[in-house]
Short mmCIF file of C-alpha atoms in Angstrom, two decimals:
data_model
loop_
_atom_site.label_atom_id
_atom_site.label_comp_id
_atom_site.label_asym_id
_atom_site.label_seq_id
_atom_site.Cartn_x
_atom_site.Cartn_y
_atom_site.Cartn_z
CA UNK Q 1 109.54 103.93 123.05
CA UNK Q 2 106.91 101.43 124.82
CA UNK Q 3 106.13 98.10 123.47
CA UNK Q 4 103.22 97.72 122.06
CA UNK Q 5 100.27 95.59 123.90
CA UNK Q 6 98.72 93.13 121.49
CA UNK Q 7 94.93 92.09 122.58
CA UNK Q 8 94.95 89.41 120.23
CA UNK Q 9 93.44 86.24 121.62
CA UNK Q 10 95.21 83.86 119.66
CA UNK Q 11 93.28 80.73 120.92
CA UNK Q 12 89.95 82.71 119.84
CA UNK Q 13 87.95 80.87 117.06
CA UNK Q 14 87.80 84.05 114.96
CA UNK Q 15 91.85 84.18 114.87
CA UNK Q 16 92.16 80.66 113.49
CA UNK Q 17 89.37 81.09 111.13
CA UNK Q 18 91.60 84.15 109.99
CA UNK Q 19 94.76 82.35 110.17
CA UNK Q 20 93.54 79.28 108.30
CA UNK Q 21 92.06 81.62 105.21
CA UNK Q 22 94.51 83.51 105.46
CA UNK Q 23 97.73 81.13 105.18
CA UNK Q 24 95.95 79.77 102.10
CA UNK Q 25 96.75 82.60 100.64
CA UNK Q 26 99.38 82.83 101.08
CA UNK Q 27 99.92 79.18 99.50
CA UNK Q 28 98.06 80.28 96.45
CA UNK Q 29 100.54 83.35 96.10
CA UNK Q 30 103.50 81.08 96.73
CA UNK Q 31 102.30 78.52 94.61
CA UNK Q 32 101.41 81.18 91.30
CA UNK Q 33 105.06 82.51 91.71
CA UNK Q 34 106.70 79.55 91.94
CA UNK Q 35 104.89 78.33 88.26
CA UNK Q 36 105.80 81.60 86.87
CA UNK Q 37 109.43 81.66 87.58
CA UNK Q 38 110.24 77.58 87.04
CA UNK Q 39 107.03 76.25 84.80
CA UNK Q 40 107.94 76.58 81.04
CA UNK Q 41 107.25 74.00 78.12
CA UNK Q 42 110.05 71.76 77.74
CA UNK Q 43 110.66 72.62 74.04
CA UNK Q 44 111.75 76.34 75.26
CA UNK Q 45 114.15 74.91 77.99
CA UNK Q 46 115.96 72.92 75.07
CA UNK Q 47 115.99 75.52 72.72
CA UNK Q 48 117.86 77.26 75.38
CA UNK Q 49 120.24 74.44 75.95
CA UNK Q 50 121.08 73.87 72.52
CA UNK Q 51 122.50 77.47 72.27
CA UNK Q 52 123.93 76.62 75.07
CA UNK Q 53 122.46 79.25 77.42
CA UNK Q 54 121.74 79.30 80.92
CA UNK Q 55 117.57 80.11 82.14
CA UNK Q 56 117.18 83.83 83.74
CA UNK Q 57 117.35 82.48 87.20
CA UNK Q 58 120.73 80.69 87.01
CA UNK Q 59 121.93 83.59 85.50
CA UNK Q 60 120.78 85.79 88.08
CA UNK Q 61 122.54 82.40 91.10
CA UNK Q 62 125.56 83.63 89.07
CA UNK Q 63 125.50 87.64 89.44
CA UNK Q 64 124.34 87.84 92.53
CA UNK Q 65 126.65 87.60 95.79
CA UNK Q 66 125.83 84.03 97.98
CA UNK Q 67 123.62 84.21 100.59
CA UNK Q 68 122.03 87.82 99.44
CA UNK Q 69 118.79 88.47 99.56
CA UNK Q 70 117.20 89.26 96.33
CA UNK Q 71 114.55 91.55 95.81
CA UNK Q 72 111.83 91.23 93.02
CA UNK Q 73 110.03 93.57 91.29
CA UNK Q 74 106.48 92.30 90.34
CA UNK Q 75 106.72 88.76 90.07
CA UNK Q 76 103.46 88.49 88.74
CA UNK Q 77 103.70 91.17 86.02
CA UNK Q 78 101.19 90.26 83.05
CA UNK Q 79 99.76 86.97 85.09
CA UNK Q 80 95.99 88.18 84.15
CA UNK Q 81 97.25 90.02 80.34
CA UNK Q 82 97.74 88.14 76.97
CA UNK Q 83 96.03 84.86 78.09
CA UNK Q 84 98.47 84.16 80.85
CA UNK Q 85 100.79 83.24 78.07
CA UNK Q 86 104.15 85.81 79.44
CA UNK Q 87 104.54 84.68 82.84
CA UNK Q 88 106.82 88.05 84.79
CA UNK Q 89 106.15 89.96 81.50
CA UNK Q 90 108.80 87.89 80.43
CA UNK Q 91 111.64 89.88 82.30
CA UNK Q 92 113.05 89.85 85.66
CA UNK Q 93 114.21 93.10 87.81
CA UNK Q 94 114.51 93.51 90.91
CA UNK Q 95 117.15 95.02 93.65
CA UNK Q 96 120.41 92.78 94.42
CA UNK Q 97 124.02 92.60 95.61
CA UNK Q 98 126.63 92.34 93.88
CA UNK Q 99 129.66 92.49 94.83
CA UNK Q 100 128.62 93.51 97.43
CA UNK Q 101 126.87 96.62 96.01
CA UNK Q 102 122.98 96.84 95.40
CA UNK Q 103 122.40 97.03 92.09
CA UNK Q 104 119.02 96.98 89.64
CA UNK Q 105 118.70 94.16 87.85
CA UNK Q 106 116.94 94.26 84.47
CA UNK Q 107 117.03 90.58 82.82
CA UNK Q 108 115.11 89.31 79.53
CA UNK Q 109 113.95 86.00 80.15
CA UNK Q 110 114.26 83.87 76.84
CA UNK Q 111 112.43 81.36 77.94
CA UNK Q 112 109.51 83.43 77.28
CA UNK Q 113 108.74 83.89 73.76
CA UNK Q 114 112.02 84.36 73.37
CA UNK Q 115 112.44 87.24 75.76
CA UNK Q 116 109.73 89.51 73.24
CA UNK Q 117 108.88 92.46 74.88
CA UNK Q 118 105.12 93.03 74.98
CA UNK Q 119 103.62 95.92 77.02
CA UNK Q 120 104.05 94.78 80.40
CA UNK Q 121 107.13 93.80 79.79
CA UNK Q 122 108.35 97.37 78.66
CA UNK Q 123 106.10 99.02 81.83
CA UNK Q 124 108.17 96.65 83.84
CA UNK Q 125 111.10 97.58 82.47
CA UNK Q 126 110.45 101.13 83.29
CA UNK Q 127 108.88 100.99 86.16
CA UNK Q 128 112.62 98.79 87.56
CA UNK Q 129 115.05 102.39 85.71
CA UNK Q 130 112.34 104.58 87.46
CA UNK Q 131 113.28 102.30 90.39
CA UNK Q 132 117.12 102.80 89.45
CA UNK Q 133 117.03 106.77 88.80
CA UNK Q 134 114.69 107.39 91.95
CA UNK Q 135 117.11 105.52 94.27
CA UNK Q 136 120.31 105.98 92.44
CA UNK Q 137 121.11 102.21 91.76
CA UNK Q 138 123.30 101.37 89.32
CA UNK Q 139 121.64 98.77 86.91
CA UNK Q 140 123.02 95.93 85.88
CA UNK Q 141 121.22 94.43 82.47
CA UNK Q 142 121.23 90.80 81.16
CA UNK Q 143 120.44 91.11 77.78
CA UNK Q 144 118.36 88.44 75.76
CA UNK Q 145 115.28 89.10 73.83
CA UNK Q 146 113.64 88.75 70.59
CA UNK Q 147 112.56 92.33 70.47
CA UNK Q 148 109.52 94.02 70.45
CA UNK Q 149 106.22 91.69 69.66
CA UNK Q 150 105.51 93.21 66.98
CA UNK Q 151 101.58 92.45 66.37
CA UNK Q 152 101.04 94.35 69.96
CA UNK Q 153 103.56 97.27 68.67
CA UNK Q 154 100.95 100.14 68.85
CA UNK Q 155 100.92 99.42 72.44
CA UNK Q 156 104.48 99.81 73.15
CA UNK Q 157 106.16 101.60 70.51
CA UNK Q 158 105.88 105.52 70.35
CA UNK Q 159 103.95 106.96 73.73
CA UNK Q 160 105.61 108.26 76.26
CA UNK Q 161 105.43 105.69 78.88
CA UNK Q 162 106.84 103.24 76.30
CA UNK Q 163 109.93 101.68 74.81
CA UNK Q 164 111.32 105.25 74.02
CA UNK Q 165 111.44 105.86 77.93
CA UNK Q 166 113.06 102.81 78.66
CA UNK Q 167 116.34 104.19 76.54
CA UNK Q 168 115.57 107.58 78.26
CA UNK Q 169 116.32 106.51 81.24
CA UNK Q 170 119.07 104.91 80.60
CA UNK Q 171 120.16 108.57 79.22
CA UNK Q 172 119.17 109.99 82.80
CA UNK Q 173 121.14 107.35 85.18
CA UNK Q 174 124.18 108.44 82.87
CA UNK Q 175 123.74 111.98 83.04
CA UNK Q 176 123.30 111.74 86.57
CA UNK Q 177 126.24 109.44 87.13
CA UNK Q 178 124.81 106.71 87.68
CA UNK Q 179 126.72 103.07 86.26
CA UNK Q 180 124.97 100.79 83.69
CA UNK Q 181 126.32 97.56 82.46
CA UNK Q 182 124.87 95.21 80.33
CA UNK Q 183 125.73 91.80 79.81
CA UNK Q 184 125.07 90.81 75.93
CA UNK Q 185 123.35 87.41 76.42
CA UNK Q 186 121.48 86.82 73.17
CA UNK Q 187 120.58 89.09 70.23
CA UNK Q 188 120.40 92.72 71.29
CA UNK Q 189 118.09 93.66 67.80
CA UNK Q 190 116.87 97.30 66.65
CA UNK Q 191 115.99 99.23 69.82
CA UNK Q 192 117.04 96.52 72.37
CA UNK Q 193 120.41 97.63 70.27
CA UNK Q 194 120.62 100.76 72.99
CA UNK Q 195 120.26 99.10 75.91
CA UNK Q 196 124.41 98.03 75.34
CA UNK Q 197 124.52 101.08 73.30
CA UNK Q 198 122.93 103.61 75.82
CA UNK Q 199 125.24 101.25 78.76
CA UNK Q 200 128.61 102.30 80.78
CA UNK Q 201 129.94 99.16 80.33
CA UNK Q 202 129.41 95.71 78.03
CA UNK Q 203 130.13 92.44 78.14
CA UNK Q 204 128.98 90.05 74.90
CA UNK Q 205 129.19 86.72 74.64
CA UNK Q 206 130.72 85.17 71.34
CA UNK Q 207 128.59 83.04 69.23
CA UNK Q 208 125.32 83.32 71.40
CA UNK Q 209 125.54 87.31 71.91
CA UNK Q 210 124.78 89.86 68.70
CA UNK Q 211 124.20 93.26 68.86
CA UNK Q 212 122.48 95.08 65.53
CA UNK Q 213 119.82 97.26 64.33
CA UNK Q 214 118.54 94.91 61.95
CA UNK Q 215 119.01 91.47 61.65
CA UNK Q 216 120.40 89.34 58.56
CA UNK Q 217 116.62 88.42 57.53
CA UNK Q 218 115.69 91.64 57.40
CA UNK Q 219 119.21 93.73 55.99
CA UNK Q 220 119.14 91.55 53.16
CA UNK Q 221 115.43 92.22 52.73
CA UNK Q 222 116.02 96.19 52.95
CA UNK Q 223 119.71 96.01 51.00
CA UNK Q 224 119.77 92.46 49.44
CA UNK Q 225 123.02 92.22 51.88
CA UNK Q 226 124.02 88.76 52.85
CA UNK Q 227 125.49 88.55 56.24
CA UNK Q 228 125.90 86.05 59.13
CA UNK Q 229 125.35 87.00 62.26
CA UNK Q 230 128.38 86.72 63.78
CA UNK Q 231 129.92 89.30 60.85
CA UNK Q 232 127.09 91.45 61.67
CA UNK Q 233 126.98 92.52 65.20
CA UNK Q 234 128.57 89.09 66.75
CA UNK Q 235 131.35 89.33 69.93
CA UNK Q 236 134.22 89.58 68.24
CA UNK Q 237 133.42 92.13 65.46
CA UNK Q 238 131.88 94.55 68.17
CA UNK Q 239 134.71 94.16 70.75
CA UNK Q 240 137.43 94.75 67.85
CA UNK Q 241 136.21 96.80 65.52
CA UNK Q 242 133.11 98.36 66.27
CA UNK Q 243 133.75 99.27 69.81
CA UNK Q 244 129.89 99.04 70.40
CA UNK Q 245 131.27 96.53 73.23
CA UNK Q 246 134.04 95.98 75.79
CA UNK Q 247 134.90 93.19 76.87
CA UNK Q 248 134.42 89.49 74.90
CA UNK Q 249 133.33 86.27 76.97
CA UNK Q 250 134.30 82.80 76.18
CA UNK Q 251 130.47 81.63 78.18
CA UNK Q 252 127.40 83.26 80.23
CA UNK Q 253 130.12 81.64 82.89
CA UNK Q 254 132.88 84.10 82.03
CA UNK Q 255 130.65 87.28 81.00
CA UNK Q 256 128.68 87.32 84.79
CA UNK Q 257 132.05 87.02 86.37
CA UNK Q 258 133.74 89.98 84.47
CA UNK Q 259 129.94 91.61 84.65
CA UNK Q 260 130.57 91.59 88.55
CA UNK Q 261 134.29 92.40 88.49
CA UNK Q 262 133.18 95.33 86.73
CA UNK Q 263 130.31 96.47 89.41
CA UNK Q 264 132.86 96.13 91.71
CA UNK Q 265 135.36 99.03 90.52
CA UNK Q 266 131.67 101.37 90.86
CA UNK Q 267 132.34 103.97 93.58
CA UNK Q 268 130.36 103.12 96.72
CA UNK Q 269 127.73 105.93 97.78
CA UNK Q 270 127.37 108.09 100.79
CA UNK Q 271 124.03 107.04 102.41
CA UNK Q 272 121.24 109.78 103.41
CA UNK Q 273 121.90 109.93 107.04
CA UNK Q 274 118.56 108.87 108.94
CA UNK Q 275 118.32 108.07 113.12
CA UNK Q 276 119.18 104.18 112.88
CA UNK Q 277 120.36 101.79 116.08
CA UNK Q 278 121.02 98.24 115.92
CA UNK Q 279 118.27 96.54 114.93
CA UNK Q 280 116.17 94.44 117.09
CA UNK Q 281 113.26 91.54 116.00
CA UNK Q 282 109.55 91.77 116.37
CA UNK Q 283 108.59 90.89 120.02
CA UNK Q 284 105.23 89.26 118.20
CA UNK Q 285 105.79 86.42 115.86
CA UNK Q 286 105.05 87.46 112.36
CA UNK Q 287 102.28 84.82 111.20
CA UNK Q 288 100.31 86.47 113.83
CA UNK Q 289 99.08 88.41 110.70
CA UNK Q 290 97.48 85.62 109.16
CA UNK Q 291 94.84 85.50 112.29
CA UNK Q 292 94.72 89.32 112.70
CA UNK Q 293 93.47 90.27 108.64
CA UNK Q 294 89.59 89.59 108.64
CA UNK Q 295 88.52 87.23 106.13
CA UNK Q 296 85.79 90.07 104.44
CA UNK Q 297 87.17 92.89 103.14
CA UNK Q 298 84.46 95.12 104.80
CA UNK Q 299 85.55 93.67 108.56
CA UNK Q 300 87.39 96.28 110.42
CA UNK Q 301 90.89 95.31 112.78
CA UNK Q 302 93.24 96.97 114.57
CA UNK Q 303 96.03 98.08 112.63
CA UNK Q 304 98.36 98.83 116.02
CA UNK Q 305 98.54 94.90 115.70
CA UNK Q 306 100.08 94.53 112.12
CA UNK Q 307 102.22 97.69 113.24
CA UNK Q 308 103.41 95.19 116.03
CA UNK Q 309 104.47 92.18 114.01
CA UNK Q 310 106.31 94.26 111.82
CA UNK Q 311 108.36 96.71 113.61
CA UNK Q 312 111.63 96.33 115.66
CA UNK Q 313 110.85 95.30 119.03
CA UNK Q 314 107.04 95.60 118.56
CA UNK Q 315 107.61 99.54 119.79
CA UNK Q 316 105.87 102.07 119.04
CA UNK Q 317 105.53 106.21 120.26
CA UNK Q 318 102.32 106.71 119.17
CA UNK Q 319 101.37 110.50 117.87
CA UNK Q 320 98.23 112.27 118.94
CA UNK Q 321 96.73 108.89 119.93
CA UNK Q 322 93.52 110.10 121.35
CA UNK Q 323 92.93 112.61 118.41
CA UNK Q 324 92.00 111.73 114.66
CA UNK Q 325 91.61 108.07 116.05
CA UNK Q 326 90.62 106.21 113.06
CA UNK Q 327 94.70 107.28 111.17
CA UNK Q 328 97.66 105.73 113.50
CA UNK Q 329 100.50 108.27 113.51
CA UNK Q 330 102.96 107.29 115.12
CA UNK Q 331 107.43 106.90 115.03
CA UNK Q 332 109.25 103.15 115.34
CA UNK Q 333 112.41 101.28 113.68
CA UNK Q 334 112.42 98.93 111.43
CA UNK Q 335 115.53 97.09 110.45
CA UNK Q 336 117.29 99.41 113.04
CA UNK Q 337 115.86 102.53 110.93
CA UNK Q 338 113.83 105.52 112.18
CA UNK Q 339 110.65 105.60 110.69
CA UNK Q 340 107.30 107.56 110.88
CA UNK Q 341 103.78 105.09 110.39
CA UNK Q 342 100.56 106.31 109.12
CA UNK Q 343 97.85 103.47 109.25
CA UNK Q 344 94.38 103.71 109.13
CA UNK Q 345 91.84 101.93 110.62
CA UNK Q 346 89.04 102.45 108.53
CA UNK Q 347 87.56 105.65 106.94
CA UNK Q 348 89.19 109.10 107.12
CA UNK Q 349 87.21 111.95 108.86
CA UNK Q 350 88.56 115.70 109.36
CA UNK Q 351 90.73 115.18 112.22
CA UNK Q 352 92.65 111.89 110.94
CA UNK Q 353 92.93 113.38 107.52
CA UNK Q 354 94.73 117.02 109.44
CA UNK Q 355 96.28 114.85 111.80
CA UNK Q 356 98.27 112.96 109.13
CA UNK Q 357 99.39 115.99 107.01
CA UNK Q 358 100.73 117.25 110.00
CA UNK Q 359 102.59 114.27 111.15
CA UNK Q 360 104.12 114.34 107.15
CA UNK Q 361 105.14 117.96 108.24
CA UNK Q 362 107.21 116.62 111.25
CA UNK Q 363 108.59 113.59 109.52
CA UNK Q 364 109.69 115.54 106.61
CA UNK Q 365 111.81 118.24 109.11
CA UNK Q 366 113.25 115.32 111.35
CA UNK Q 367 114.46 113.57 107.75
CA UNK Q 368 112.05 110.57 108.76
CA UNK Q 369 111.49 107.69 106.06
CA UNK Q 370 107.39 107.29 105.73
CA UNK Q 371 105.57 103.87 105.80
CA UNK Q 372 101.89 104.14 105.11
CA UNK Q 373 100.19 101.05 106.01
CA UNK Q 374 97.02 100.99 104.05
CA UNK Q 375 93.32 99.99 105.25
CA UNK Q 376 91.18 102.51 104.01
CA UNK Q 377 87.78 102.71 102.83
CA UNK Q 378 87.95 106.43 101.52
CA UNK Q 379 87.69 110.03 103.24
CA UNK Q 380 84.08 110.15 104.72
CA UNK Q 381 81.46 111.21 103.10
CA UNK Q 382 77.94 113.78 103.39
CA UNK Q 383 76.17 116.74 104.30
CA UNK Q 384 78.26 116.81 107.83
CA UNK Q 385 81.43 116.59 106.74
CA UNK Q 386 81.12 118.32 103.80
CA UNK Q 387 79.98 121.45 105.80
CA UNK Q 388 83.09 120.86 108.39
CA UNK Q 389 85.38 120.63 104.63
CA UNK Q 390 86.00 116.92 104.37
CA UNK Q 391 87.57 118.35 100.90
CA UNK Q 392 89.64 120.57 101.81
CA UNK Q 393 90.97 118.95 104.80
CA UNK Q 394 92.14 115.65 102.51
CA UNK Q 395 93.11 118.11 100.15
CA UNK Q 396 96.07 118.63 102.84
CA UNK Q 397 97.08 115.65 103.29
CA UNK Q 398 97.28 114.87 99.54
CA UNK Q 399 99.33 118.35 99.51
CA UNK Q 400 101.79 116.93 102.25
CA UNK Q 401 102.15 113.49 100.78
CA UNK Q 402 102.72 114.91 96.86
CA UNK Q 403 105.48 117.46 98.64
CA UNK Q 404 107.04 114.78 101.09
CA UNK Q 405 111.18 114.99 101.12
CA UNK Q 406 111.43 112.06 102.68
CA UNK Q 407 111.56 108.57 101.19
CA UNK Q 408 107.82 107.06 101.41
CA UNK Q 409 106.97 103.36 101.31
CA UNK Q 410 103.23 102.13 100.21
CA UNK Q 411 102.01 98.27 101.53
CA UNK Q 412 98.63 97.71 100.38
CA UNK Q 413 97.45 95.41 103.93
CA UNK Q 414 93.85 95.82 103.05
CA UNK Q 415 91.26 97.62 101.62
CA UNK Q 416 92.18 101.33 99.75
CA UNK Q 417 89.12 102.47 97.75
CA UNK Q 418 88.26 106.12 96.87
CA UNK Q 419 90.84 109.20 97.60
CA UNK Q 420 91.61 106.84 100.56
CA UNK Q 421 93.98 105.73 98.13
CA UNK Q 422 95.66 108.96 97.26
CA UNK Q 423 96.05 110.77 101.23
CA UNK Q 424 97.60 107.27 101.86
CA UNK Q 425 100.40 107.35 98.69
CA UNK Q 426 99.20 105.29 96.46
CA UNK Q 427 101.00 104.60 93.27
CA UNK Q 428 100.32 108.45 91.58
CA UNK Q 429 102.50 109.55 94.62
CA UNK Q 430 105.32 108.36 93.82
CA UNK Q 431 106.64 105.70 97.19
CA UNK Q 432 110.14 104.47 96.41
CA UNK Q 433 108.16 101.00 97.04
CA UNK Q 434 104.88 100.09 96.93
CA UNK Q 435 103.90 96.29 98.04
CA UNK Q 436 100.28 94.47 97.77
CA UNK Q 437 99.40 91.44 100.41
CA UNK Q 438 96.98 88.65 98.35
CA UNK Q 439 94.16 89.63 99.64
CA UNK Q 440 94.10 93.34 99.28
CA UNK Q 441 91.80 95.02 97.11
CA UNK Q 442 92.16 98.59 95.09
CA UNK Q 443 89.51 100.25 93.65
CA UNK Q 444 87.29 104.08 93.45
CA UNK Q 445 84.62 102.55 95.54
CA UNK Q 446 83.82 98.61 96.76
CA UNK Q 447 82.59 96.57 93.95
CA UNK Q 448 78.28 96.22 95.48
CA UNK Q 449 78.50 100.00 95.71
CA UNK Q 450 80.17 100.55 91.89
CA UNK Q 451 77.36 98.24 90.80
CA UNK Q 452 73.94 99.36 93.08
CA UNK Q 453 75.28 103.25 91.74
CA UNK Q 454 75.11 101.90 87.85
CA UNK Q 455 71.68 99.91 88.13
CA UNK Q 456 69.84 102.78 89.81
CA UNK Q 457 71.43 105.51 86.68
CA UNK Q 458 70.01 102.65 84.72
CA UNK Q 459 67.01 102.40 86.24
CA UNK Q 460 66.58 106.15 86.49
CA UNK Q 461 67.27 106.31 82.91
CA UNK Q 462 65.25 103.84 82.18
CA UNK Q 463 62.11 105.20 83.79
CA UNK Q 464 62.14 109.18 82.39
CA UNK Q 465 61.81 106.68 78.60
CA UNK Q 466 58.54 105.24 81.25
CA UNK Q 467 59.68 102.04 81.43
CA UNK Q 468 60.00 99.74 84.51
CA UNK Q 469 62.45 96.38 85.16
CA UNK Q 470 62.09 94.10 86.91
CA UNK Q 471 63.84 92.89 89.89
CA UNK Q 472 65.77 90.08 86.90
CA UNK Q 473 66.29 93.57 84.88
CA UNK Q 474 68.30 94.69 87.49
CA UNK Q 475 70.45 92.24 88.36
CA UNK Q 476 71.07 91.68 84.70
CA UNK Q 477 72.61 95.17 85.02
CA UNK Q 478 74.24 94.63 88.31
CA UNK Q 479 75.45 91.17 88.19
CA UNK Q 480 77.95 91.62 85.10
CA UNK Q 481 79.33 94.82 87.06
CA UNK Q 482 79.60 93.29 90.16
CA UNK Q 483 81.72 90.85 88.97
CA UNK Q 484 84.38 92.47 86.92
CA UNK Q 485 84.73 94.85 89.50
CA UNK Q 486 85.75 92.35 91.89
CA UNK Q 487 88.07 91.28 89.23
CA UNK Q 488 89.65 94.80 88.83
CA UNK Q 489 90.08 95.26 92.28
CA UNK Q 490 91.90 92.51 93.26
CA UNK Q 491 95.53 92.32 94.11
CA UNK Q 492 95.74 89.96 90.89
CA UNK Q 493 95.11 92.11 89.01
CA UNK Q 494 96.70 94.99 90.40
CA UNK Q 495 99.89 93.33 90.60
CA UNK Q 496 99.06 91.83 86.75
CA UNK Q 497 98.75 95.70 85.80
CA UNK Q 498 102.03 96.78 87.27
CA UNK Q 499 100.17 99.19 89.72
CA UNK Q 500 102.82 98.08 92.57
CA UNK Q 501 106.25 96.99 92.75
CA UNK Q 502 105.46 93.09 93.77
CA UNK Q 503 102.74 91.32 96.11
CA UNK Q 504 104.02 89.95 99.06
CA UNK Q 505 103.46 87.16 101.23
CA UNK Q 506 102.71 89.57 104.79
CA UNK Q 507 105.35 87.38 106.72
CA UNK Q 508 108.28 88.87 104.43
CA UNK Q 509 107.02 92.64 104.49
CA UNK Q 510 109.08 93.76 107.25
CA UNK Q 511 112.50 92.15 104.96
CA UNK Q 512 111.20 93.72 101.85
CA UNK Q 513 110.70 96.98 103.56
CA UNK Q 514 114.15 96.92 105.17
CA UNK Q 515 115.50 96.49 101.41
CA UNK Q 516 114.24 99.30 100.35
CA UNK Q 517 114.54 101.60 103.01
CA UNK Q 518 118.20 100.90 102.35
CA UNK Q 519 118.23 100.93 98.97
CA UNK Q 520 115.91 104.68 99.16
CA UNK Q 521 119.33 105.69 101.40
CA UNK Q 522 121.69 106.22 98.12
CA UNK Q 523 119.58 109.38 97.21
CA UNK Q 524 119.95 112.77 99.12
CA UNK Q 525 116.93 113.84 101.45
CA UNK Q 526 115.74 117.70 100.77
CA UNK Q 527 114.36 119.95 102.94
CA UNK Q 528 110.85 120.37 103.09
CA UNK Q 529 108.65 122.50 100.91
CA UNK Q 530 105.21 122.90 100.15
CA UNK Q 531 102.52 123.97 97.61
CA UNK Q 532 99.46 126.06 99.25
CA UNK Q 533 97.47 124.11 102.10
CA UNK Q 534 94.10 125.55 101.49
CA UNK Q 535 92.89 127.08 105.28
#
């Protein structure tokens, strides 16, 4: 493969201005992430200390192999919900290395509302277990939750992807032979009791851990029976009487050590075979990305420059370089793994959509995982393009993406608008992992287009009633729509709603993709098979 010849002028005023802008965005993101991880009211910390409990990240430090990376999912989940009072959606999830094994970790954060489950806590947990299912990864649950947040029970309890889905996913993992261990560090009440109940192994801490369908107050209210926490569902009762838990522990440190020893007994999987060679650092520095990304979401740039900062040796074999030039397709290696890359240079035309569909077929035939780098304004619209069949050519690309058997990975690098989001493996198309960069935007169309469209519709409606609007009236319709669109297409809203698996500083993307590809290869790759392509 040839090295990409960068044409970047790092001394230019444009590059320097972009770099300053994007470094600040990355710094803002890292500060938000730090605050979500570390800032808690002192009263909540004191409460946990009095209970002889560790904070959730202290528990993770004990659980993970020293010096190994932790790929945290959705660290800013719920950052724009519930008045900002539920940082991280009250749980920590991600992929880490425990006793030499890649595992998914699902940890309740009792420093946030006692670890109560909010609707986005449930969504984040379900997504973590979906990742475990898709990639056949064992799960370690660190259980410490006050249970469902009752004022919002209607938003988290009964529907298909609400709390029951957590337990359904646990059952699916068990059916697949993927093991789970729960470490009961606090109370597991009501539905939460089924997390250890459905795990293969349970460790419970004496004095603080408890498992029951109803706590002592509810038992008294329901039956009149008076019973203590330990009598009802404590460590000794469950490890010596009910058999619901397997291993007693005298402290959190001991419990986590036992869990590490359990994971060490798990069978090591045979990973799917893909082409691999010794890794090589990119030829160009990753922090050039700050200067490459434009400050204006509407401004174009060459995605070759991004690819050159992500892949081994900055080497790239480009497929059909002279056809469908608004979509870059080609092969590279990333951390040694051979991958196919699809990256947008703006809008998708008929030829670029056809090229993308064909390249996806090639990757499937060759068992080559695919990375989608989204920088897409959508499919081209207009009379000429409809006559050329832009809809059916776009449908071919969506058909190819949907039926992809090789693992897919998506990074929202810049804009993601309209059906371009679909063709480039957006959230609805089951990429194994999807990440966002801080400045990226996602919506059905650009904010100004949407505001102008809605204002125009309103003006036409009123005109039919014989009313005429002044410019001030039109602005009064347009401006609130514009503001709301801008808020909801931002990466912070996207990640708050868990439309991605987390926000990344662009310079961390290569490592995140490397971990994601490694995790994905725990699942065998199926034979290529598609639906009907409209010709």
